mmCIF file of C-alpha atoms in Angstrom:
data_model
loop_
_atom_site.group_PDB
_atom_site.id
_atom_site.type_symbol
_atom_site.label_atom_id
_atom_site.label_comp_id
_atom_site.label_asym_id
_atom_site.label_seq_id
_atom_site.Cartn_x
_atom_site.Cartn_y
_atom_site.Cartn_z
ATOM 1 C CA TYR H 581 5.873 -8.431 -6.473
ATOM 2 C CA LEU H 582 3.003 -9.068 -8.006
ATOM 3 C CA GLY H 583 3.511 -6.586 -11.180
ATOM 4 C CA GLN H 584 1.561 -3.579 -12.145
ATOM 5 C CA SER H 585 -1.907 -3.107 -12.206
ATOM 6 C CA THR H 586 -2.969 -6.529 -9.897
ATOM 7 C CA PRO H 587 -6.276 -6.947 -9.283
ATOM 8 C CA LEU H 588 -7.198 -6.980 -5.546
ATOM 9 C CA ASN H 589 -8.803 -10.239 -5.586
ATOM 10 C CA SER H 590 -4.856 -11.082 -6.661
ATOM 11 C CA VAL H 591 -3.209 -10.134 -4.133
ATOM 12 C CA LEU H 592 -6.036 -11.162 -1.494
ATOM 13 C CA GLN H 593 -5.557 -14.581 -2.891
ATOM 14 C CA ALA H 594 -1.799 -14.202 -2.526
ATOM 15 C CA GLU H 595 -1.852 -12.996 1.277
ATOM 16 C CA GLU H 596 -3.059 -16.803 1.790
ATOM 17 C CA VAL H 597 -0.183 -18.461 0.566
ATOM 18 C CA TRP H 598 2.491 -15.464 1.932
ATOM 19 C CA PHE H 599 1.948 -14.028 4.883
ATOM 20 C CA THR H 600 2.817 -10.522 5.230
ATOM 21 C CA ASP H 601 3.637 -7.603 7.938
ATOM 22 C CA TYR H 602 3.794 -5.012 5.152
ATOM 23 C CA LEU H 603 2.194 -4.207 1.538
ATOM 24 C CA VAL H 604 3.605 -1.410 -0.140
ATOM 25 C CA LEU H 605 2.273 0.031 -3.204
ATOM 26 C CA PHE H 606 3.300 2.273 -5.752
ATOM 27 C CA ALA H 607 0.998 4.603 -6.492
ATOM 28 C CA ILE H 608 2.288 6.213 -9.962
ATOM 29 C CA SER H 609 -1.422 6.818 -12.000
ATOM 30 C CA THR H 610 -4.826 7.049 -11.340
ATOM 31 C CA PHE H 611 -7.284 4.607 -12.702
ATOM 32 C CA SER H 612 -10.978 4.289 -13.713
ATOM 33 C CA GLY H 613 -12.304 1.809 -11.757
ATOM 34 C CA MET H 614 -12.688 4.000 -8.108
ATOM 35 C CA PRO H 615 -11.247 7.292 -6.536
ATOM 36 C CA TYR H 616 -7.915 6.291 -5.121
ATOM 37 C CA GLN H 617 -8.971 7.555 -1.870
ATOM 38 C CA ASN H 618 -11.792 4.889 -1.954
ATOM 39 C CA TYR H 619 -9.348 2.150 -3.204
ATOM 40 C CA LEU H 620 -7.376 3.113 -0.439
ATOM 41 C CA GLN H 621 -9.779 2.612 1.888
ATOM 42 C CA ASP H 622 -11.151 -0.591 0.764
ATOM 43 C CA LEU H 623 -7.728 -1.773 0.636
ATOM 44 C CA SER H 624 -7.116 -0.716 4.232
ATOM 45 C CA SER H 625 -10.741 -2.487 5.023
ATOM 46 C CA LYS H 626 -9.629 -6.204 3.362
ATOM 47 C CA PHE H 627 -6.105 -5.713 5.419
ATOM 48 C CA ILE H 628 -6.685 -4.043 8.769
ATOM 49 C CA THR H 629 -3.776 -5.972 10.108
ATOM 50 C CA LYS H 630 -1.666 -5.186 7.960
ATOM 51 C CA LYS H 631 0.869 -2.074 7.736
ATOM 52 C CA LEU H 632 -0.050 -0.569 3.710
ATOM 53 C CA ILE H 633 3.095 1.780 2.657
ATOM 54 C CA ILE H 634 2.006 3.847 -0.234
ATOM 55 C CA ALA H 635 4.461 5.523 -2.296
ATOM 56 C CA GLY H 636 4.957 7.403 -6.089
ATOM 57 C CA ASN H 637 3.862 10.106 -7.359
ATOM 58 C CA LEU H 638 0.486 9.961 -6.021
ATOM 59 C CA VAL H 639 0.728 10.493 -2.813
ATOM 60 C CA GLU H 640 1.019 14.479 -2.837
ATOM 61 C CA SER H 641 -2.723 14.021 -3.715
ATOM 62 C CA ILE H 642 -3.565 11.464 -1.214
ATOM 63 C CA SER H 643 -5.772 13.305 1.503
ATOM 64 C CA ASP H 644 -4.082 13.509 4.715
ATOM 65 C CA ASN H 645 -7.322 11.166 6.154
ATOM 66 C CA LEU H 646 -5.872 7.808 5.697
ATOM 67 C CA PRO H 647 -6.363 4.930 7.972
ATOM 68 C CA SER H 648 -4.033 4.362 10.720
ATOM 69 C CA ASN H 649 -2.437 0.710 9.012
ATOM 70 C CA ILE H 650 -1.571 3.329 6.018
ATOM 71 C CA GLN H 651 1.555 5.451 6.188
ATOM 72 C CA THR H 652 2.655 7.153 2.713
ATOM 73 C CA VAL H 653 6.534 7.809 2.109
ATOM 74 C CA SER H 654 7.361 10.769 -0.436
ATOM 75 C CA ASN H 655 10.646 9.753 -1.953
ATOM 76 C CA SER H 656 13.526 7.136 -1.713
ATOM 77 C CA THR H 657 14.931 8.606 1.157
ATOM 78 C CA GLU H 658 11.592 8.594 3.235
ATOM 79 C CA PHE H 659 11.578 4.637 1.850
ATOM 80 C CA ILE H 660 14.402 3.636 2.718
ATOM 81 C CA SER H 661 14.646 5.759 6.361
ATOM 82 C CA PHE H 662 11.389 3.179 6.876
ATOM 83 C CA ILE H 663 12.973 0.123 5.869
ATOM 84 C CA ASN H 664 16.331 1.135 8.133
ATOM 85 C CA GLN H 665 13.380 1.834 11.116
ATOM 86 C CA LEU H 666 12.513 -1.839 10.866
ATOM 87 C CA ASN H 667 15.867 -3.095 11.104
ATOM 88 C CA SER H 668 16.653 -1.058 14.137
#
């Protein structure tokens, strides 16, 4: 867990230390840096080999045109189902 409002560069640095298969983001509010869709495209290109899981109340506003390594989960039930699939 890196915390809220973690700069992208800090996430990149953390990935150099702790290698992960998945990154989970909780999108609960917008930010003024760039449109959220653009942020997700940027994130996807920087973590091309990772599966990015996006949850939170902004998921409904994210377009269906997402990179193939991004998956959205709309609620806690979907998130738990995703985790359970990893264990099967």
